[in-house]
XYZ file of C-alpha atoms in Angstrom:
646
model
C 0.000 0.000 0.000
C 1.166 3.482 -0.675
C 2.359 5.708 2.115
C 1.952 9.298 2.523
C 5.048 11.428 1.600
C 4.965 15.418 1.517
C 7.289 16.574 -0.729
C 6.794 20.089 -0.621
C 3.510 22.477 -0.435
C 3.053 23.069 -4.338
C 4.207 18.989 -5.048
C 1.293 18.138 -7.594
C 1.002 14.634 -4.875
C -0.123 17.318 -2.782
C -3.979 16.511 -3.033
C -3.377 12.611 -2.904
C -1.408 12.299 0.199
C -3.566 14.914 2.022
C -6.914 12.530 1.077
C -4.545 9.417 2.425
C -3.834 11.490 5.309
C -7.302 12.150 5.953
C -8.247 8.153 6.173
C -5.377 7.720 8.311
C -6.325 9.715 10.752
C -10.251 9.486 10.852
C -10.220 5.706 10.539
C -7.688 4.535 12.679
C -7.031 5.712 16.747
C -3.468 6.746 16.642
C -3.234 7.051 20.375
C -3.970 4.192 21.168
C -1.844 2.254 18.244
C 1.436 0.335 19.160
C 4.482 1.796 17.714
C 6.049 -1.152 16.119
C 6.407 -0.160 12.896
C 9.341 2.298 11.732
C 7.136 3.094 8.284
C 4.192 3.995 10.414
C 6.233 6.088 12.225
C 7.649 7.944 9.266
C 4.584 8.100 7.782
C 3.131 10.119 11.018
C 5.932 12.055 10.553
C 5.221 13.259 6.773
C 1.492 13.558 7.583
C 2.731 16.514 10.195
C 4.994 18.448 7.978
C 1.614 19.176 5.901
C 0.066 20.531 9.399
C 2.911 22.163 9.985
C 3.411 23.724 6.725
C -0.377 24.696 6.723
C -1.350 22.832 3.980
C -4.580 21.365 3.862
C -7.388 19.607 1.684
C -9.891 22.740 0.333
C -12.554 20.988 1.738
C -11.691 20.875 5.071
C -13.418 23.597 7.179
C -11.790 25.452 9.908
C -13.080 22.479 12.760
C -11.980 19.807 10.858
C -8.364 21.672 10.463
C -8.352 21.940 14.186
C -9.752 18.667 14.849
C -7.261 16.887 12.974
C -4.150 19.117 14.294
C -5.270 18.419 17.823
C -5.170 14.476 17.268
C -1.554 14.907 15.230
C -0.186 17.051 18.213
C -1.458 14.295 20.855
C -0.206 11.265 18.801
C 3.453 12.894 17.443
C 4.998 11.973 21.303
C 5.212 8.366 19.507
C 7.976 9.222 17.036
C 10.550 10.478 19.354
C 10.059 8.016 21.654
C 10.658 5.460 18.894
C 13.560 6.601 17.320
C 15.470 7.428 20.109
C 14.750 3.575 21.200
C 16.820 2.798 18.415
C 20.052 1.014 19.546
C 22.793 -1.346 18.571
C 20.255 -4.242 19.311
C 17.370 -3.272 17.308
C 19.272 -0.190 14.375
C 19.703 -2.502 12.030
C 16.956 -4.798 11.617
C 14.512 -1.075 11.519
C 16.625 -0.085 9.071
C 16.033 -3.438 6.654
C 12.227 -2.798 7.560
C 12.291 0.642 5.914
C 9.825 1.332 2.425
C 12.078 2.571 -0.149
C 10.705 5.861 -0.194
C 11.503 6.286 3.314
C 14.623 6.140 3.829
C 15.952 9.720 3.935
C 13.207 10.376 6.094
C 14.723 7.327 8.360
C 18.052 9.412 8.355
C 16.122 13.067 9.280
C 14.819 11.530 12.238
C 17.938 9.745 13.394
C 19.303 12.947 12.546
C 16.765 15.247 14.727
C 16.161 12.934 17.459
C 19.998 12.656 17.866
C 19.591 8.865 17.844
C 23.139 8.429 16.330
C 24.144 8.857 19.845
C 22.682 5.261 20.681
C 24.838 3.746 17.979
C 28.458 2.282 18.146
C 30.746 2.962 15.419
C 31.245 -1.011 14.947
C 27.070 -0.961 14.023
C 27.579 1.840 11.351
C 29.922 0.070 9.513
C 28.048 -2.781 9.589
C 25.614 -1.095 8.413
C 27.332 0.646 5.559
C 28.790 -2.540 4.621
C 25.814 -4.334 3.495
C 25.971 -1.824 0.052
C 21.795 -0.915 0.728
C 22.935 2.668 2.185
C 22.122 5.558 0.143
C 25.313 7.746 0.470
C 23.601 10.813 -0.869
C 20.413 10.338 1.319
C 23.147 10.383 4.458
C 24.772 12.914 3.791
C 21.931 15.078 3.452
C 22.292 15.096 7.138
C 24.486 17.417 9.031
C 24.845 15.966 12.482
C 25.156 12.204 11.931
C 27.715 12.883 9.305
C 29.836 14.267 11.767
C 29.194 11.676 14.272
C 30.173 8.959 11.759
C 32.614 11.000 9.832
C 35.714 8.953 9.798
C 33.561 5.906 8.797
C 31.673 7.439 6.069
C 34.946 9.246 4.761
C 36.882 5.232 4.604
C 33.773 3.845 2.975
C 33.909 6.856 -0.184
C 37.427 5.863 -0.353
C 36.787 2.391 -1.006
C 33.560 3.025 -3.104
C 35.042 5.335 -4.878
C 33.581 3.959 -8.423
C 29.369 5.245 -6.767
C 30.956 7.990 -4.733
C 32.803 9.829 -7.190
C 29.911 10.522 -8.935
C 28.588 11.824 -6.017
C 31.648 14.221 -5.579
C 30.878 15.498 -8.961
C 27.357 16.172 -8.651
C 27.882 18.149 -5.459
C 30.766 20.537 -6.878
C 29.846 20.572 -10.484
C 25.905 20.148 -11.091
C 23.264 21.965 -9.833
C 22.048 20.535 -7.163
C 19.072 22.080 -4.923
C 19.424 19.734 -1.642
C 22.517 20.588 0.476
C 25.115 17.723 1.552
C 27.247 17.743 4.438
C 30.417 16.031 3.140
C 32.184 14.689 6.398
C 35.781 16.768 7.466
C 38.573 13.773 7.323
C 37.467 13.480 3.692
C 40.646 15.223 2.770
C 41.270 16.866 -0.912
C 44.220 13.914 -1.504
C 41.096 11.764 -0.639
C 38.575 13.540 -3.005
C 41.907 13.472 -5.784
C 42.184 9.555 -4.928
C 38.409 8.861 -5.340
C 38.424 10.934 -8.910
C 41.556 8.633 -10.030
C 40.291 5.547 -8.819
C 36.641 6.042 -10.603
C 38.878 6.750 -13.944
C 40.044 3.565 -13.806
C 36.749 1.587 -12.968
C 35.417 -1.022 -15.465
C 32.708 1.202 -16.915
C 33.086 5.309 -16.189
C 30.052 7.048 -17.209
C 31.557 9.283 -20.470
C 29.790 12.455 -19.158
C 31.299 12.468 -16.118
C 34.702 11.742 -17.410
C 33.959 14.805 -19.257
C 33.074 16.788 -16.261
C 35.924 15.651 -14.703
C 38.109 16.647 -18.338
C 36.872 20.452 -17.442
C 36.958 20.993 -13.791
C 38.806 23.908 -12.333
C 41.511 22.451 -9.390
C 39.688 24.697 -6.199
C 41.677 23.593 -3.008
C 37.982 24.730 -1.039
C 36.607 22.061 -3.838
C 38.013 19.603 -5.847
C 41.731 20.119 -6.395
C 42.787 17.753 -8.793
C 46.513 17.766 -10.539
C 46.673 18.537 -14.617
C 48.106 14.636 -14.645
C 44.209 13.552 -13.164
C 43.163 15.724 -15.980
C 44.628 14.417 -18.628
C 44.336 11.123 -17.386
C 40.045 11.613 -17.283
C 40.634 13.688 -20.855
C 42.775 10.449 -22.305
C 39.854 7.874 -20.710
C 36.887 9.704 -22.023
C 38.840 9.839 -25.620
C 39.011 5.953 -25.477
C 35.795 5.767 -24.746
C 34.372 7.981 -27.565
C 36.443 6.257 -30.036
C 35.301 2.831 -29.373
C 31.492 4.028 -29.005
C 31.678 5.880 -32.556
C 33.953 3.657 -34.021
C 31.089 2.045 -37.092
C 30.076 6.256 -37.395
C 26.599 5.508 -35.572
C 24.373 8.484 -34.055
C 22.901 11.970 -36.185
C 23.886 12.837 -39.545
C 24.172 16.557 -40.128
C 25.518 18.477 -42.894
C 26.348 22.062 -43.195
C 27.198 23.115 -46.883
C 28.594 27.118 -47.187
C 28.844 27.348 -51.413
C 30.447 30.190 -53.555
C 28.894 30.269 -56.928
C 29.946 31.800 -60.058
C 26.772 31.491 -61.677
C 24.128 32.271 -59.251
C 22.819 35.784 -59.457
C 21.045 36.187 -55.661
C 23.604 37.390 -53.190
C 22.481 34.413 -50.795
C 20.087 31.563 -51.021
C 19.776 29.064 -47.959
C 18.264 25.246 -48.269
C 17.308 23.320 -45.350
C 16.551 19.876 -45.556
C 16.262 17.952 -42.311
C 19.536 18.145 -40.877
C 20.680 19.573 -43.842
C 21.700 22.961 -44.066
C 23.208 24.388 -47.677
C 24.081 27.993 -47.938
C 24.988 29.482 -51.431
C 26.114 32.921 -51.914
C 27.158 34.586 -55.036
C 30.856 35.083 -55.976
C 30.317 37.639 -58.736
C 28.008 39.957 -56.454
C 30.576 39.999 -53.516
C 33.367 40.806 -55.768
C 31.451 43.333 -58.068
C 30.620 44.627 -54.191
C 34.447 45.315 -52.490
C 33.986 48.414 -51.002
C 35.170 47.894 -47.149
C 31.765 48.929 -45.472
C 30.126 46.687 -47.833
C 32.751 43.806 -46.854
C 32.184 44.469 -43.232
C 28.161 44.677 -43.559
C 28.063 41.627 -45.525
C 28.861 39.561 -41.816
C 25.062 41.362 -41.284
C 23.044 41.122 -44.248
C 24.944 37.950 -45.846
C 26.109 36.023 -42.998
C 23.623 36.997 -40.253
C 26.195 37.108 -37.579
C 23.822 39.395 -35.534
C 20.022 40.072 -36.154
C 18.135 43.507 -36.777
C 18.470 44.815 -32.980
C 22.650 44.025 -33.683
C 22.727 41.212 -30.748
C 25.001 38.255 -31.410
C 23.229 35.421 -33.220
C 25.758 32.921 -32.574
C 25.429 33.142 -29.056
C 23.753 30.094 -27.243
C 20.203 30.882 -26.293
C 18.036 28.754 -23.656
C 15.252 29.120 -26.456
C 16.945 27.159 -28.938
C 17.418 24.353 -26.569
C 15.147 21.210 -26.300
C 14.108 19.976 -23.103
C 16.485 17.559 -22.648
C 19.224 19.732 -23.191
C 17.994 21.813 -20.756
C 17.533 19.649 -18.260
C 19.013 15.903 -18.910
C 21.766 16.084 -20.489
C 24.930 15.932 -17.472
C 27.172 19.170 -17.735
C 28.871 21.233 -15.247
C 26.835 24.427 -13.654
C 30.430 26.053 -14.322
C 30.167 25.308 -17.834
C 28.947 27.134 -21.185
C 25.759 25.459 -21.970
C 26.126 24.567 -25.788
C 23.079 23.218 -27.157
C 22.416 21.710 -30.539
C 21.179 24.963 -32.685
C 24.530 26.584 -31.128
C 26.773 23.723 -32.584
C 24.775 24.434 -35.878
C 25.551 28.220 -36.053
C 28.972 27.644 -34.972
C 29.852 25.304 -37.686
C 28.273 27.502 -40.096
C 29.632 30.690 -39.534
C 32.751 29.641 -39.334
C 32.133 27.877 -43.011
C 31.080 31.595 -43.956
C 34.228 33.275 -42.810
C 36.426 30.676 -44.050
C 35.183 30.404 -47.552
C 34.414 34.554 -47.578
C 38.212 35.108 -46.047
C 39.561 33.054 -49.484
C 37.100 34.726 -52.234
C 38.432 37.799 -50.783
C 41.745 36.574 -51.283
C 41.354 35.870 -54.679
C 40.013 38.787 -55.880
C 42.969 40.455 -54.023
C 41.583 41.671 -51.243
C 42.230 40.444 -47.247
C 40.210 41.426 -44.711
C 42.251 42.297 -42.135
C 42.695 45.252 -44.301
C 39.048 46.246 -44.264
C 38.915 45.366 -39.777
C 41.587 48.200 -40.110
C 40.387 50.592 -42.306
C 37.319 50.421 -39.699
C 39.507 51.685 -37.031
C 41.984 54.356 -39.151
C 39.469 55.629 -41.250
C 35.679 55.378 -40.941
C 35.449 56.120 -37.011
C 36.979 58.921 -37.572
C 35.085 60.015 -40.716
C 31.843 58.913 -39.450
C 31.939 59.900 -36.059
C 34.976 62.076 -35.478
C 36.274 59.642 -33.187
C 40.307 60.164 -34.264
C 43.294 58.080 -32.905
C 41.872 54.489 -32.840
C 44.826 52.423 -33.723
C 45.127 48.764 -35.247
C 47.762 46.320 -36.797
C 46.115 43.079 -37.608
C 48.772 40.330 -38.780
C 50.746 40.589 -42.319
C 49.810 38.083 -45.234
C 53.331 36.716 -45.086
C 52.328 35.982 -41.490
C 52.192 31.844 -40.147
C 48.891 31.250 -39.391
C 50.655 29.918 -35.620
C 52.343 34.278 -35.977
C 48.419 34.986 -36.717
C 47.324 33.615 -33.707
C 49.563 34.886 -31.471
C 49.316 38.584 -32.824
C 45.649 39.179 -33.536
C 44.529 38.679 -29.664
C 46.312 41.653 -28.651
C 45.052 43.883 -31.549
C 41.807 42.907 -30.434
C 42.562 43.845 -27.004
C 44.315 47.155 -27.960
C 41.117 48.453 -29.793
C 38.660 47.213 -26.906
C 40.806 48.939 -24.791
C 40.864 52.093 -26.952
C 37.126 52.360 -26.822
C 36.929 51.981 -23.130
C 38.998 55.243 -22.604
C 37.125 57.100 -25.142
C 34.052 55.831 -23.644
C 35.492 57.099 -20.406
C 37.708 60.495 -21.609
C 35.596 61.126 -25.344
C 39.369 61.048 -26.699
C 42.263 58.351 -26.670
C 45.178 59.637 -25.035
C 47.852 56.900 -26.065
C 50.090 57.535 -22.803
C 47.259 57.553 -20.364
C 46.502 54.261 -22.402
C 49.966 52.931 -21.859
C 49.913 53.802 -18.015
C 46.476 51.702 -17.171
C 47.641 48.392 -17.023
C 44.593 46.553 -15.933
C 43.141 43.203 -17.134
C 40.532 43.208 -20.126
C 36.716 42.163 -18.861
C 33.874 42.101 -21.197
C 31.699 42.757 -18.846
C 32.740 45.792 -17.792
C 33.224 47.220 -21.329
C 30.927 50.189 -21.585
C 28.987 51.575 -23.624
C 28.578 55.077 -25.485
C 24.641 54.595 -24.981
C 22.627 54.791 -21.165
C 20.058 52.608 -21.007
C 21.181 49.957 -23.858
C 20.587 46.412 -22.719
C 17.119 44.981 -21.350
C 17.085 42.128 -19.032
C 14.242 40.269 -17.640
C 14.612 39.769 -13.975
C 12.611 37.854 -10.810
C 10.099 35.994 -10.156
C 7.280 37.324 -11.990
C 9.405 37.736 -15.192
C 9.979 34.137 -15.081
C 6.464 33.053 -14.326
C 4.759 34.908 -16.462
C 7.151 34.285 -19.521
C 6.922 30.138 -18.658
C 3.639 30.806 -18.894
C 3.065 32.331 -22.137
C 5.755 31.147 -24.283
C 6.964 27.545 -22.768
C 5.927 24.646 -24.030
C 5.955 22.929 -21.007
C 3.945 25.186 -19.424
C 0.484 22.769 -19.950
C -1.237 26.058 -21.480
C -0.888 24.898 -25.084
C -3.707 22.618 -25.592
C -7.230 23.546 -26.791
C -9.497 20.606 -25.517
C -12.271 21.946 -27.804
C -10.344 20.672 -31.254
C -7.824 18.498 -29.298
C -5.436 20.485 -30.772
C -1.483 21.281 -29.611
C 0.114 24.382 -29.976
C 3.925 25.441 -29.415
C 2.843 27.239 -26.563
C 0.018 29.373 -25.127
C 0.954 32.377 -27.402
C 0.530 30.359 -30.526
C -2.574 29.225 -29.343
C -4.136 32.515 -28.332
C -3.221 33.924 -32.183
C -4.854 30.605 -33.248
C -8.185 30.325 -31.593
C -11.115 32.177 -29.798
C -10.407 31.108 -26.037
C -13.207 31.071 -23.502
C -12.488 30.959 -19.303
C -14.692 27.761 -19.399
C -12.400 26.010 -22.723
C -10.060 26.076 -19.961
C -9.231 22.697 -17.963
C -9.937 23.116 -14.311
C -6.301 22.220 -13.082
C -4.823 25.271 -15.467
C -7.275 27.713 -14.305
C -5.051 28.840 -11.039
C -2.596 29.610 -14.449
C -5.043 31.775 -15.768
C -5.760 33.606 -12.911
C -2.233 34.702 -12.084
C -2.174 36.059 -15.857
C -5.034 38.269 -15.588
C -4.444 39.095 -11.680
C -0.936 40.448 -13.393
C -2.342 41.707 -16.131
C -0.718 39.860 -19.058
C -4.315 38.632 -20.282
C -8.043 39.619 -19.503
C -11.347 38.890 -20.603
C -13.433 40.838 -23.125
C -16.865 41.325 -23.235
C -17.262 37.955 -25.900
C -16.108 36.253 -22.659
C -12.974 35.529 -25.323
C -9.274 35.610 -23.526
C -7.372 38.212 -24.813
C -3.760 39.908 -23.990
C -4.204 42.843 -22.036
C -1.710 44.644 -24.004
C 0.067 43.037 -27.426
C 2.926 44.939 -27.064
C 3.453 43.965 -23.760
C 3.322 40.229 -24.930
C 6.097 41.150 -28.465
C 8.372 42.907 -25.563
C 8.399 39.680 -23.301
C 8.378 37.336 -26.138
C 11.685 39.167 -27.029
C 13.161 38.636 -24.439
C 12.303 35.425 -23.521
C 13.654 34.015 -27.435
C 16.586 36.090 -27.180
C 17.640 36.530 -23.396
C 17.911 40.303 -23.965
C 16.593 42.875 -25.485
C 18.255 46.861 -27.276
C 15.826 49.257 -25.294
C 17.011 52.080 -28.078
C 15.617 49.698 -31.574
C 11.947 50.097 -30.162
C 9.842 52.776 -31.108
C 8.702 55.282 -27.656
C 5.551 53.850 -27.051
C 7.092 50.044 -26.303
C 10.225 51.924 -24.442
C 7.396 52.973 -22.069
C 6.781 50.252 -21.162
C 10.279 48.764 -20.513
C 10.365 51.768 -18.339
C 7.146 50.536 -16.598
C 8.037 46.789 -16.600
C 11.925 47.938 -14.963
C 9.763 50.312 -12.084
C 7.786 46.909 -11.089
C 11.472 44.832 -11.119
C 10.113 42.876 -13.827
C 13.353 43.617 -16.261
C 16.471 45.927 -15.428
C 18.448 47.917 -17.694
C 22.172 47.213 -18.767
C 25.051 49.630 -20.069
C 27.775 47.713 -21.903
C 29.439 47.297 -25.055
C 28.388 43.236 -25.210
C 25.542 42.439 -23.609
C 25.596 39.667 -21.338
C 24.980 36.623 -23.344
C 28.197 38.053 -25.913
C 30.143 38.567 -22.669
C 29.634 34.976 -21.746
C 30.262 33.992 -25.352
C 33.635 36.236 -26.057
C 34.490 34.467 -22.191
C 33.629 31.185 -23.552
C 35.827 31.521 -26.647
C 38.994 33.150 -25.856
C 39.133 31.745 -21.844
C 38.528 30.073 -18.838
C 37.391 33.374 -16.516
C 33.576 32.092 -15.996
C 33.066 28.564 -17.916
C 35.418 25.401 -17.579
C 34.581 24.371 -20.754
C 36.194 27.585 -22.487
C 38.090 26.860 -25.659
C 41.090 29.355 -23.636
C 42.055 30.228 -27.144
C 43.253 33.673 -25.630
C 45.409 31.899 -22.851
C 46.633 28.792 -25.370
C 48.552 31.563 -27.369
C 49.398 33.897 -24.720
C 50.970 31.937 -22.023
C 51.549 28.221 -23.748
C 53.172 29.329 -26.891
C 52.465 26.607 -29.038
C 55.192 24.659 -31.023
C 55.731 25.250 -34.859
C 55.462 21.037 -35.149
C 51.973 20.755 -34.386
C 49.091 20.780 -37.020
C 49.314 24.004 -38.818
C 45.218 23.211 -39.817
C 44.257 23.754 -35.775
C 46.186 27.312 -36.053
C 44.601 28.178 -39.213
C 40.986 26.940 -37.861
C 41.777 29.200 -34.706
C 42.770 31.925 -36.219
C 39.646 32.129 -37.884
C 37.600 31.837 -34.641
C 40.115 34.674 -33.416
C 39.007 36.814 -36.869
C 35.092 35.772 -35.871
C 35.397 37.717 -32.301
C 36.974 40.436 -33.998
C 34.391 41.277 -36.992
C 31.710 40.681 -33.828
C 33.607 43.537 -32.010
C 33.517 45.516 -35.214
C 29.894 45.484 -35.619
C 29.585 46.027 -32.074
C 31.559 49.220 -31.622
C 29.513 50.632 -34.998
C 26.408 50.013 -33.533
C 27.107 51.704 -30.249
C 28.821 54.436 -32.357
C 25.913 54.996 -34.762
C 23.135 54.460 -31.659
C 24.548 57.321 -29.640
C 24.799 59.555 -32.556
C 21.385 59.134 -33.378
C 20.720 59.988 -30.212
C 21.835 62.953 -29.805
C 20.370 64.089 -33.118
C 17.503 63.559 -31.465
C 18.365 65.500 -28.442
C 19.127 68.091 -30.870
C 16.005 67.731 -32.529
């Protein structure tokens, strides 16, 4: 028979266990029942936590409430008393008698009650021992961990194959429940536990990868470059031998240069297919440098119409199970499949675009620094921006190593004019401080929109989530992507709506994202409202300064109620996070550290001259991104102020 278990106050099981709860206590006289029975006992306990968390059944009236928390106060004495009979004689054949589902709750008690007192070391162990312990239900608990500490820290040395994984889970994933790891597990013990589960029969390939990525943190896992690239080496093996007859997805990315195709671009996807053609004739009948630069917009796509990043990775383009199955460090980038898609492709783009320039004569290096010498100050009469990208005769191993600090020197250029409105060269050389994207700023107040809190996040799962359960019109039996597409589809009535989604409802017109109209029909309070969110939600940010006044009011409104806040930066945060995830290892530890791999581990001449010219490429994609960048900012705040002068 199923047992009552509370979970939490807004657990879905909430309704279920409070009707079990109900029969328990009506139908049987708990005062006067024996306490034999450790699951009775822990299921007295959960039936409590929902009268102490003041959850109850909507059909209970206020005497019945009372009633029933009268009888749970006068029968609770029997827990307590129970567990802290526990002892050597009796601790182990309870713990055998426990339901599955019970057993953390088994350790909360021991762990409230202080029953661990009652139990000798020798018992533990032979206890832990039998292998039916759940080492991450245990350590959930703070005092018998360190009551048991030595024990618990010899048994995750010799388990280290199921406790390693634990390790990893608790320093790399996300993990909502805290653990209380005990304090003789030293970090030579942690380092021995990671080795050890390297070499076990079957290591789980995503944790070898976690492991691959970590960042050694003496207050976390400190583990030497050798475990590293011994975890790096393993995972490699395994890969190898799992891929080895080419099984899994097929996808092909195409990027063609025709001579005889008139259209500038034309793009065919087919499935997993994706084949772009673009003209060779129009891009070298088109060679001025503005043109060459624009084309990484209007060709390439490399941002969209507000000038964000498209290559970026956005939680929007991720499935479910990327978000939320797939094992990967909470220090790490999150790359989901679309992002692996754009990144192929635009690098393609360059590639193939860097060598028709070529041909025709042309590099563009020389069009990056006509950017800088030239049009800034034509354009904007912003003088004294300086730039030396790398020579033709250049190695593409010399490229590498020379083209990070250009980009540097020219981020660092438009930070002081931000700053001074003029580059001063020596004031330049004097600041000697370390490049941060983040704190790049910008020649524009009020640039970036974020969405922020609680409300932000409800109401946006709401609308435009597929998992939200708002997508489905019983009338037709119909599924939408979500409950926008579904409003712009149909004519939604209050009672079309299922009775479990209507609290769902209700919070959208008590916030005012939706109301009723006078058809009865559910409509959106206010459509702009609902494009502004939308935005933000597909994109992670929004450019306050591309929207016309009347939607900027209401940013304004939406950042006065906390719902969004406003950002002032060169890159907004998702590019930050990107540049960081390219060029090092300052926020993700799965960075590519191209930045650091040329900076501080000069690479030999004798290794593969195609992984140079590959990087150098990626190096030449971050700088055309800062390129359009800087423009944008540049044009924005002029057009400002001709309005200001306006």
């Amino acid at each position: 028979m199923e047992r009552v278990r509370f979970y939490s106050t807004t657990d879905l099981s909430c309704g279920w266990n409070l009707k079990k709860s109900e029969y328990i206590i009506t139908d049987y006289d708990l005062r006067n029942r024996e306490a034999k029975d450790i699951n009775d006992i822990i299921e007295l306990y959960n039936i409590k936590k929902f009268f102490d968390s003041e959850t109850y059944l909507q059909e209970w009236t206020p005497d019945i409430v009372v009633k029933f928390n009268k009888i749970i106060k006068e029968t609770f004495g029997i827990v307590p008393r129970f567990i802290k009979s526990i002892d050597d004689d009796n601790f182990i054949s309870i713990y055998n008698e426990i339901d599955f589902d019970y057993e953390e709750d088994f350790w909360e008690l021991i762990n409230n009650f202080k029953a661990y007192e009652n139990i000798s070391e020798q018992k533990f162990i032979e206890l832990m021992s039998s292998s039916k312990v759940s080492l991450y239900d245990l350590l959930k608990h703070k005092h018998v961990t360190a009551h048991f500490g030595g024990i618990i820290k010899d048994y995750m040395v010799d388990k280290s194959c199921s406790s390693a994984e634990l390790l990893l889970d608790y320093y790399e994933l996300n993990h909502t429940d805290p653990l209380y790891l005990p304090k003789e597990l030293s970090n030579r013990d942690k380092e021995a536990i990671i080795s050890d589960y390297i070499d076990c029969d079957e290591p789980n390939l995503n944790y070898l990868r976690l492991i691959t990525n970590i960042q050694s943190n003496k207050d976390k896992l400190e583990l030497s470059p050798k475990i590293l690239l011994k975890s790096k080496r393993k995972a490699e093996e395994i890969e190898n031998y799992l891929f080895e007859e080419n099984t899994g997805l097929k996808i092909e990315t195409a990027v063609v240069f025709s001579k005889s195709q008139e259209e500038a671009v034309t793009l065919r996807i087919e499935n997993q297919s994706t084949t772009a053609t673009y003209s060779s004739n129009w891009i070298k009948e088109n060679v001025e440098y503005a043109t060459l630069l624009n084309n990484f917009i209007y060709l390439f796509e490399y941002v969209d119409s507000q000038m964000r990043c498209n290559l970026v990775n956005k939680n929007s383009e991720m499935g479910v199970f990327e978000q939320h199955l797939v094992t990967r460090s909470q220090n790490a980038y999150s790359k989901g499949f679309a992002f692996e898609k754009k990144d192929i492709l635009s690098l393609l783009q360059l590639t193939g675009y860097y060598n028709q320039l070529f041909d025709a004569g042309i590099r563009l290096e020389e069009a990056i620094e006509w950017f800088f010498w030239e049009y800034l100050s034509t354009e904007f009469g912003a003088n004294n921006f300086r730039v030396t990208l790398p020579s033709s005769s250049s190695t593409f191993l010399e490229k590498c190593t020379n083209i990070m600090p250009a980009l540097e020197a020219v981020l660092k250029q438009f930070i002081l004019y931000v700053e001074e409105g003029h580059i001063d060269f020596e004031l330049l050389d004097i600041r000697s401080e370390h490049l941060i994207y983040r704190n790049i700023p910008s020649l524009v107040n009020k640039k970036y929109v974020y969405g922020v809190g609680e409300e932000f996040n409800t109401a946006t799962f709401l609308l435009f989530s597929d998992q939200s359960g708002l997508r489905y019109f019983h009338k037709t039996k119909t599924s939408y992507n979500n409950f926008l597409k579904l409003m712009n589809n149909v004519e939604l009535k209050l009672n079309d709506v299922p009775e479990r989604n209507l609290p769902k409802i209700n919070w959208l017109i008590e916030h005012k994202y939706i109301e009723i109209s006078e058809d009865e029909i559910i409509v959106f309070h206010n459509k702009d409202l609902i494009l502004l969110l939308y935005d933000l939600y597909m994109n992670d940010v929004a450019v306050y300064w591309k929207y016309p006044t009347n939607m900027r009011l209401i940013l304004d409104n939406l950042q006065s109620k906390n719902v969004v806040e406003f950002g002032n930066s060169l890159f907004s945060r998702p590019e930050q996070a990107y540049f960081n995830y390219i060029l090092n290892k300052s926020q993700f530890n799965n960075g590519l550290d191209l930045r650091n791999k040329y900076s501080h581990t000069q690479p030999t001449f004798g290794e593969d001259v195609m992984i140079h010219n590959q990087n150098y490429y990626i190096f030449l994609r971050m700088f055309i991104l800062a390129v359009i960048k800087i423009n944008d900012d540049f044009c924005t705040a002029a057009e400002l102020r001709n309005l200001r002068v306006n």
